[in-house]
Amino acid sequence: MQRRTFLGLAGLSAASRAFSQNTQPPNIVIALCDDLGAGDLGCTGHPFIRTPNLDRFAAEGIRFTDFYAAAPVCSPSRAGLLTGRTPNRAGIYDWINAGSPVHLRDSETTLAALLRERGYATCLSGKWHLNGLEQVDGPGSPARHGFEHWFATQNNAAPSHENPVNYYRNGKPAGPLQGYSADLAVAEAVRWMESVPPGRPLFLYLAFHEPHEPVASAPDLVDLYPQARKRGEALYYANVTQIDRAFGRLLEALDQRGARGNTLVLFSSDNGPEWLNRHQAAGRSHGSAGLLRSRKLSLYEGGIRVPGLLRWPARVAPGRIVRTPASPVSYTHLTLPTIYSV
């Protein structure tokens, strides 16, 4: 895809030209889910899962019908998102095991690092998975890739999304936590935003653990799905709604900060949905790729086509549906450097 084509389809070409005359840089939020399928949201056609906040969010900006992850598995996909490079070029070929020496090279330039150089406050909250150290510190850590503040796990929230014990905050153990990971990640992000002076632009990378296994969902959300009959089905549906509810709280916090208009928010997923019963813990993986073939780990459409929602009220008209293929790699590599080159 040509650079001009992508910028035009996103409605951001004119925005980038106008930005040089705008003294206030936009805030940027990237919200990334883990194993969320292309068909898992109400606005992307799921018949049961309730996602009112995301459905409204999609109507307020752009919904991409053909949005592609950088890879069909999480670590390479995240490397592509943050660097704007094909993951193999960034040295990440597969998901990274705990304890592995594999990491995103400190020499790689990430979006967070670029924005921090331009005066942005930067934060990661959620899942990192770009190095193998359980404490998330050391080579390839968030601190070495532009994040001033980070609250993260190496890979999954453990022992599940409920009451995780493996979060680290700026290199130190956060200790046992009470609540669900999506809520904890958003709460941390909101506290961080409140600590940033109002005039300083923000970059937030909100990396949800949900709906990756092992799934754990709030009982009140599970109760929303009495029609579910298969083992783990209601838990999975509720897990997506759990993301939606937490994401809604983040949007409320942006509104309270007075940042709604000049905040660019991108919502997506790292790859397609997990396979049901692919491994022992995957008995709740009832994600949907819609009509697409295959799932996570596959280069067929179901493995790499993911939800893509974008809102920027100050620059992007609401109610747009974009059918031209797009990707967070092209988005990171082409669009944002254009906007911030002034």
Tab-separated table of C-alpha atoms in Angstrom:
chain	number	residue	atom	x	y	z
A	1	MET	CA	0.000	0.000	0.000
A	2	GLN	CA	1.331	3.449	-0.861
A	3	ARG	CA	1.915	5.859	1.979
A	4	ARG	CA	-0.447	8.443	0.481
A	5	THR	CA	-3.202	5.844	0.138
A	6	PHE	CA	-3.008	4.838	3.777
A	7	LEU	CA	-2.970	8.376	5.127
A	8	GLY	CA	-5.898	9.303	2.952
A	9	LEU	CA	-8.020	6.327	3.931
A	10	ALA	CA	-7.538	6.988	7.618
A	11	GLY	CA	-8.676	10.570	7.206
A	12	LEU	CA	-5.376	11.754	8.691
A	13	SER	CA	-3.590	13.264	5.701
A	14	ALA	CA	-5.259	16.632	6.135
A	15	ALA	CA	-4.777	16.324	9.873
A	16	SER	CA	-1.024	15.925	9.498
A	17	ARG	CA	-0.864	19.031	7.284
A	18	ALA	CA	-2.889	21.005	9.798
A	19	PHE	CA	-0.876	19.813	12.763
A	20	SER	CA	2.003	22.222	12.123
A	21	GLN	CA	-0.403	25.053	12.944
A	22	ASN	CA	-1.696	23.379	16.100
A	23	THR	CA	0.307	24.279	19.200
A	24	GLN	CA	-1.124	21.433	21.266
A	25	PRO	CA	0.046	17.970	20.170
A	26	PRO	CA	-2.638	15.272	20.401
A	27	ASN	CA	-2.688	12.687	23.133
A	28	ILE	CA	-2.344	9.132	21.831
A	29	VAL	CA	-3.833	5.953	23.283
A	30	ILE	CA	-3.284	2.499	21.806
A	31	ALA	CA	-5.511	-0.137	23.425
A	32	LEU	CA	-4.486	-3.646	22.398
A	33	CYS	CA	-6.358	-6.823	23.343
A	34	ASP	CA	-4.859	-10.307	23.515
A	35	ASP	CA	-6.464	-12.958	21.261
A	36	LEU	CA	-9.598	-10.914	20.534
A	37	GLY	CA	-11.193	-12.170	17.323
A	38	ALA	CA	-12.376	-10.079	14.398
A	39	GLY	CA	-15.959	-11.135	15.128
A	40	ASP	CA	-15.944	-10.725	18.907
A	41	LEU	CA	-17.553	-7.287	19.219
A	42	GLY	CA	-21.114	-6.161	18.795
A	43	CYS	CA	-20.017	-3.664	16.136
A	44	THR	CA	-18.220	-6.433	14.219
A	45	GLY	CA	-21.208	-8.750	14.191
A	46	HIS	CA	-21.147	-11.004	17.258
A	47	PRO	CA	-24.717	-12.148	17.983
A	48	PHE	CA	-24.377	-12.331	21.780
A	49	ILE	CA	-21.367	-10.483	23.210
A	50	ARG	CA	-22.282	-7.099	24.662
A	51	THR	CA	-19.805	-4.301	23.962
A	52	PRO	CA	-21.786	-1.055	24.301
A	53	ASN	CA	-18.788	1.198	24.931
A	54	LEU	CA	-16.832	-0.126	21.969
A	55	ASP	CA	-19.883	-0.036	19.715
A	56	ARG	CA	-20.397	3.625	20.588
A	57	PHE	CA	-16.680	4.303	20.209
A	58	ALA	CA	-16.714	2.762	16.719
A	59	ALA	CA	-19.624	5.001	15.713
A	60	GLU	CA	-17.698	8.058	16.890
A	61	GLY	CA	-14.791	7.483	14.515
A	62	ILE	CA	-13.556	4.879	12.053
A	63	ARG	CA	-14.218	1.159	11.927
A	64	PHE	CA	-11.746	-0.659	9.692
A	65	THR	CA	-13.240	-3.777	8.145
A	66	ASP	CA	-9.852	-5.136	6.996
A	67	PHE	CA	-7.407	-4.370	9.809
A	68	TYR	CA	-4.408	-6.684	10.076
A	69	ALA	CA	-2.103	-7.560	12.957
A	70	ALA	CA	1.626	-7.661	12.262
A	71	ALA	CA	1.765	-11.402	13.073
A	72	PRO	CA	-0.568	-14.263	14.081
A	73	VAL	CA	0.975	-14.563	17.559
A	74	CYS	CA	1.530	-12.032	20.313
A	75	SER	CA	5.234	-11.110	20.746
A	76	PRO	CA	5.963	-10.504	17.033
A	77	SER	CA	2.689	-8.644	16.666
A	78	ARG	CA	3.575	-6.313	19.548
A	79	ALA	CA	7.062	-5.761	18.171
A	80	GLY	CA	5.561	-4.713	14.843
A	81	LEU	CA	3.067	-2.404	16.526
A	82	LEU	CA	5.656	-0.538	18.599
A	83	THR	CA	8.478	-0.363	16.056
A	84	GLY	CA	6.529	-0.034	12.811
A	85	ARG	CA	8.743	-2.771	11.356
A	86	THR	CA	8.081	-6.245	10.064
A	87	PRO	CA	8.602	-8.301	13.259
A	88	ASN	CA	11.349	-10.465	11.727
A	89	ARG	CA	13.387	-7.334	11.057
A	90	ALA	CA	12.994	-6.432	14.721
A	91	GLY	CA	14.334	-9.870	15.696
A	92	ILE	CA	11.108	-11.268	17.185
A	93	TYR	CA	9.947	-14.414	15.381
A	94	ASP	CA	7.596	-16.114	17.862
A	95	TRP	CA	6.071	-15.683	21.313
A	96	ILE	CA	8.672	-15.298	24.062
A	97	ASN	CA	8.850	-17.872	26.850
A	98	ALA	CA	9.438	-16.795	30.436
A	99	GLY	CA	13.160	-16.925	31.142
A	100	SER	CA	14.089	-16.748	27.469
A	101	PRO	CA	17.003	-14.472	26.497
A	102	VAL	CA	15.006	-13.297	23.463
A	103	HIS	CA	13.976	-9.645	23.709
A	104	LEU	CA	13.189	-6.609	21.613
A	105	ARG	CA	16.652	-5.209	21.013
A	106	ASP	CA	17.456	-2.046	22.915
A	107	SER	CA	18.693	-0.613	19.607
A	108	GLU	CA	15.167	-0.755	18.136
A	109	THR	CA	13.314	2.562	18.021
A	110	THR	CA	9.775	2.393	19.369
A	111	LEU	CA	6.865	4.766	19.071
A	112	ALA	CA	7.106	5.456	22.820
A	113	ALA	CA	10.749	6.477	22.494
A	114	LEU	CA	10.005	8.795	19.567
A	115	LEU	CA	7.161	10.477	21.391
A	116	ARG	CA	9.111	10.800	24.623
A	117	GLU	CA	11.818	12.656	22.694
A	118	ARG	CA	9.097	15.084	21.628
A	119	GLY	CA	8.064	15.810	25.198
A	120	TYR	CA	5.306	13.231	25.686
A	121	ALA	CA	4.618	11.536	28.993
A	122	THR	CA	4.649	7.804	28.212
A	123	CYS	CA	3.049	4.845	29.975
A	124	LEU	CA	2.600	1.104	29.459
A	125	SER	CA	-0.124	-0.609	31.455
A	126	GLY	CA	-0.877	-4.313	31.018
A	127	LYS	CA	1.015	-6.966	29.076
A	128	TRP	CA	4.555	-6.422	27.755
A	129	HIS	CA	5.773	-9.768	26.310
A	130	LEU	CA	8.778	-8.334	24.510
A	131	ASN	CA	11.375	-9.934	26.736
A	132	GLY	CA	11.583	-13.181	28.689
A	133	LEU	CA	12.355	-11.964	32.169
A	134	GLU	CA	9.556	-12.514	34.675
A	135	GLN	CA	10.378	-9.248	36.406
A	136	VAL	CA	10.016	-7.516	33.001
A	137	ASP	CA	13.223	-5.578	33.703
A	138	GLY	CA	16.629	-5.744	32.022
A	139	PRO	CA	17.335	-6.012	28.264
A	140	GLY	CA	14.239	-5.291	26.214
A	141	SER	CA	12.349	-3.838	29.181
A	142	PRO	CA	9.717	-1.096	28.807
A	143	ALA	CA	12.076	1.369	30.480
A	144	ARG	CA	14.594	0.814	27.682
A	145	HIS	CA	11.957	1.421	25.025
A	146	GLY	CA	10.663	4.835	25.942
A	147	PHE	CA	8.195	4.219	28.774
A	148	GLU	CA	8.602	6.589	31.706
A	149	HIS	CA	6.031	4.692	33.746
A	150	TRP	CA	5.119	1.046	33.350
A	151	PHE	CA	2.905	-1.433	35.137
A	152	ALA	CA	3.146	-4.776	33.402
A	153	THR	CA	3.600	-8.524	33.329
A	154	GLN	CA	6.089	-10.427	31.206
A	155	ASN	CA	3.321	-12.445	29.527
A	156	ASN	CA	-0.059	-13.452	30.942
A	157	ALA	CA	-1.664	-12.261	34.153
A	158	ALA	CA	-1.145	-15.088	36.652
A	159	PRO	CA	-2.679	-17.181	37.991
A	160	SER	CA	-5.476	-15.741	35.825
A	161	HIS	CA	-7.101	-12.408	35.039
A	162	GLU	CA	-8.503	-12.420	38.583
A	163	ASN	CA	-6.272	-11.221	41.442
A	164	PRO	CA	-2.968	-11.419	39.526
A	165	VAL	CA	0.265	-11.645	41.506
A	166	ASN	CA	2.877	-11.102	38.788
A	167	TYR	CA	2.603	-7.406	37.924
A	168	TYR	CA	5.697	-5.227	38.155
A	169	ARG	CA	5.670	-1.463	38.476
A	170	ASN	CA	8.762	0.303	37.171
A	171	GLY	CA	10.913	-2.762	37.848
A	172	LYS	CA	9.592	-3.583	41.311
A	173	PRO	CA	6.976	-6.219	42.249
A	174	ALA	CA	3.507	-4.729	42.613
A	175	GLY	CA	2.550	-7.624	44.908
A	176	PRO	CA	-0.788	-9.467	45.064
A	177	LEU	CA	-3.593	-7.394	43.547
A	178	GLN	CA	-7.341	-7.562	44.006
A	179	GLY	CA	-9.594	-7.389	40.978
A	180	TYR	CA	-9.529	-8.277	37.304
A	181	SER	CA	-6.615	-7.454	35.064
A	182	ALA	CA	-8.521	-5.203	32.652
A	183	ASP	CA	-9.791	-3.097	35.546
A	184	LEU	CA	-6.363	-3.018	37.209
A	185	ALA	CA	-4.624	-1.955	34.002
A	186	VAL	CA	-7.120	0.845	33.379
A	187	ALA	CA	-7.026	1.994	37.022
A	188	GLU	CA	-3.235	2.281	36.822
A	189	ALA	CA	-3.478	4.173	33.538
A	190	VAL	CA	-6.003	6.614	34.984
A	191	ARG	CA	-3.858	7.246	38.084
A	192	TRP	CA	-0.897	7.897	35.823
A	193	MET	CA	-2.866	10.314	33.653
A	194	GLU	CA	-3.911	12.233	36.751
A	195	SER	CA	-0.246	12.652	37.692
A	196	VAL	CA	0.694	14.231	34.352
A	197	PRO	CA	0.468	18.046	34.150
A	198	PRO	CA	-2.514	19.096	31.988
A	199	GLY	CA	-0.394	20.786	29.330
A	200	ARG	CA	1.831	17.785	28.645
A	201	PRO	CA	0.732	15.407	25.850
A	202	LEU	CA	0.210	11.734	26.745
A	203	PHE	CA	1.070	8.454	25.099
A	204	LEU	CA	-0.613	5.456	26.706
A	205	TYR	CA	-0.103	1.880	25.562
A	206	LEU	CA	-2.897	-0.044	27.272
A	207	ALA	CA	-2.242	-3.739	26.675
A	208	PHE	CA	-5.153	-5.817	27.960
A	209	HIS	CA	-4.494	-9.445	28.941
A	210	GLU	CA	-8.051	-10.359	28.059
A	211	PRO	CA	-9.439	-12.514	26.489
A	212	HIS	CA	-6.289	-14.692	26.483
A	213	GLU	CA	-6.424	-17.852	28.568
A	214	PRO	CA	-6.591	-18.514	31.478
A	215	VAL	CA	-9.862	-16.589	31.374
A	216	ALA	CA	-11.479	-15.233	34.550
A	217	SER	CA	-14.513	-12.965	34.422
A	218	ALA	CA	-16.575	-10.985	36.919
A	219	PRO	CA	-19.707	-12.935	38.021
A	220	ASP	CA	-22.059	-10.037	37.260
A	221	LEU	CA	-20.832	-10.076	33.655
A	222	VAL	CA	-21.084	-13.862	33.377
A	223	ASP	CA	-24.727	-13.516	34.431
A	224	LEU	CA	-25.376	-11.480	31.274
A	225	TYR	CA	-25.099	-14.665	29.170
A	226	PRO	CA	-27.688	-17.213	30.292
A	227	GLN	CA	-27.990	-18.412	26.682
A	228	ALA	CA	-24.434	-19.812	26.795
A	229	ARG	CA	-24.462	-23.608	27.060
A	230	LYS	CA	-20.941	-24.797	26.246
A	231	ARG	CA	-18.266	-25.144	28.921
A	232	GLY	CA	-16.548	-21.802	29.411
A	233	GLU	CA	-18.675	-19.998	26.838
A	234	ALA	CA	-20.268	-17.496	29.233
A	235	LEU	CA	-16.871	-16.862	30.842
A	236	TYR	CA	-15.403	-15.938	27.477
A	237	TYR	CA	-18.286	-13.687	26.450
A	238	ALA	CA	-18.094	-11.971	29.835
A	239	ASN	CA	-14.354	-11.525	29.409
A	240	VAL	CA	-14.873	-9.464	26.269
A	241	THR	CA	-17.529	-7.430	28.072
A	242	GLN	CA	-14.978	-6.985	30.864
A	243	ILE	CA	-12.650	-5.341	28.356
A	244	ASP	CA	-15.499	-3.158	27.139
A	245	ARG	CA	-16.402	-1.984	30.640
A	246	ALA	CA	-12.780	-1.174	31.517
A	247	PHE	CA	-12.256	0.610	28.195
A	248	GLY	CA	-15.357	2.691	28.913
A	249	ARG	CA	-13.800	3.812	32.200
A	250	LEU	CA	-10.699	4.934	30.353
A	251	LEU	CA	-12.792	6.979	27.932
A	252	GLU	CA	-14.601	8.573	30.877
A	253	ALA	CA	-11.256	9.538	32.395
A	254	LEU	CA	-10.205	11.190	29.132
A	255	ASP	CA	-13.474	13.142	29.134
A	256	GLN	CA	-12.925	14.238	32.727
A	257	ARG	CA	-9.453	15.431	31.777
A	258	GLY	CA	-10.984	17.493	28.974
A	259	ALA	CA	-8.931	15.497	26.489
A	260	ARG	CA	-11.612	13.857	24.372
A	261	GLY	CA	-11.324	16.074	21.304
A	262	ASN	CA	-7.565	16.053	20.921
A	263	THR	CA	-6.896	12.411	21.803
A	264	LEU	CA	-6.307	9.831	19.092
A	265	VAL	CA	-7.420	6.410	20.371
A	266	LEU	CA	-6.761	3.178	18.466
A	267	PHE	CA	-8.362	-0.090	19.633
A	268	SER	CA	-7.267	-3.442	18.212
A	269	SER	CA	-5.964	-6.946	18.971
A	270	ASP	CA	-2.590	-8.653	18.630
A	271	ASN	CA	-3.913	-11.598	16.561
A	272	GLY	CA	-6.990	-13.710	15.905
A	273	PRO	CA	-8.856	-15.782	18.503
A	274	GLU	CA	-7.383	-18.773	20.315
A	275	TRP	CA	-8.380	-22.304	19.310
A	276	LEU	CA	-10.790	-24.039	21.675
A	277	ASN	CA	-9.009	-26.853	23.542
A	278	ARG	CA	-5.695	-26.293	21.747
A	279	HIS	CA	-3.983	-26.779	25.105
A	280	GLN	CA	-5.074	-27.720	28.605
A	281	ALA	CA	-5.992	-24.210	29.711
A	282	ALA	CA	-7.838	-23.260	26.531
A	283	GLY	CA	-11.251	-24.697	27.395
A	284	ARG	CA	-12.840	-21.240	27.532
A	285	SER	CA	-11.603	-19.932	24.189
A	286	HIS	CA	-14.888	-19.259	22.421
A	287	GLY	CA	-13.632	-16.343	20.352
A	288	SER	CA	-14.958	-15.665	16.891
A	289	ALA	CA	-13.134	-14.893	13.671
A	290	GLY	CA	-16.498	-14.254	12.052
A	291	LEU	CA	-16.620	-15.713	8.544
A	292	LEU	CA	-12.842	-15.804	8.250
A	293	ARG	CA	-10.788	-18.956	7.881
A	294	SER	CA	-8.679	-20.246	10.784
A	295	ARG	CA	-7.507	-18.554	14.009
A	296	LYS	CA	-4.442	-17.581	16.026
A	297	LEU	CA	-1.096	-18.975	14.775
A	298	SER	CA	-2.332	-19.016	11.179
A	299	LEU	CA	-1.597	-16.647	8.325
A	300	TYR	CA	-5.077	-17.232	6.976
A	301	GLU	CA	-7.387	-14.271	7.512
A	302	GLY	CA	-8.770	-15.507	10.825
A	303	GLY	CA	-5.306	-15.475	12.343
A	304	ILE	CA	-4.282	-11.966	11.378
A	305	ARG	CA	-7.405	-9.903	10.643
A	306	VAL	CA	-8.433	-8.170	13.861
A	307	PRO	CA	-10.782	-5.433	15.064
A	308	GLY	CA	-9.599	-1.949	14.137
A	309	LEU	CA	-11.345	1.070	15.657
A	310	LEU	CA	-10.009	4.629	15.669
A	311	ARG	CA	-11.357	7.853	17.171
A	312	TRP	CA	-9.914	11.353	17.037
A	313	PRO	CA	-12.786	13.873	17.277
A	314	ALA	CA	-10.640	16.903	16.479
A	315	ARG	CA	-9.540	15.447	13.141
A	316	VAL	CA	-11.640	12.441	12.111
A	317	ALA	CA	-15.322	12.609	11.208
A	318	PRO	CA	-17.581	10.091	12.990
A	319	GLY	CA	-19.436	7.201	11.441
A	320	ARG	CA	-16.808	6.139	8.921
A	321	ILE	CA	-16.316	2.577	7.700
A	322	VAL	CA	-13.026	2.033	5.883
A	323	ARG	CA	-12.710	-1.084	3.719
A	324	THR	CA	-9.186	-0.493	2.428
A	325	PRO	CA	-6.714	-2.857	4.151
A	326	ALA	CA	-4.739	-1.269	6.971
A	327	SER	CA	-2.395	-2.405	9.730
A	328	PRO	CA	-1.005	-1.069	13.008
A	329	VAL	CA	2.456	-1.519	11.474
A	330	SER	CA	1.677	0.877	8.635
A	331	TYR	CA	-0.228	3.055	11.083
A	332	THR	CA	2.723	3.343	13.468
A	333	HIS	CA	5.404	3.592	10.796
A	334	LEU	CA	3.710	5.962	8.384
A	335	THR	CA	0.997	7.993	10.055
A	336	LEU	CA	2.393	9.011	13.415
A	337	PRO	CA	5.881	10.027	12.261
A	338	THR	CA	4.173	12.225	9.666
A	339	ILE	CA	2.120	13.906	12.371
A	340	TYR	CA	5.045	14.363	14.752
A	341	SER	CA	7.730	15.374	12.260
A	342	VAL	CA	6.983	19.071	12.837
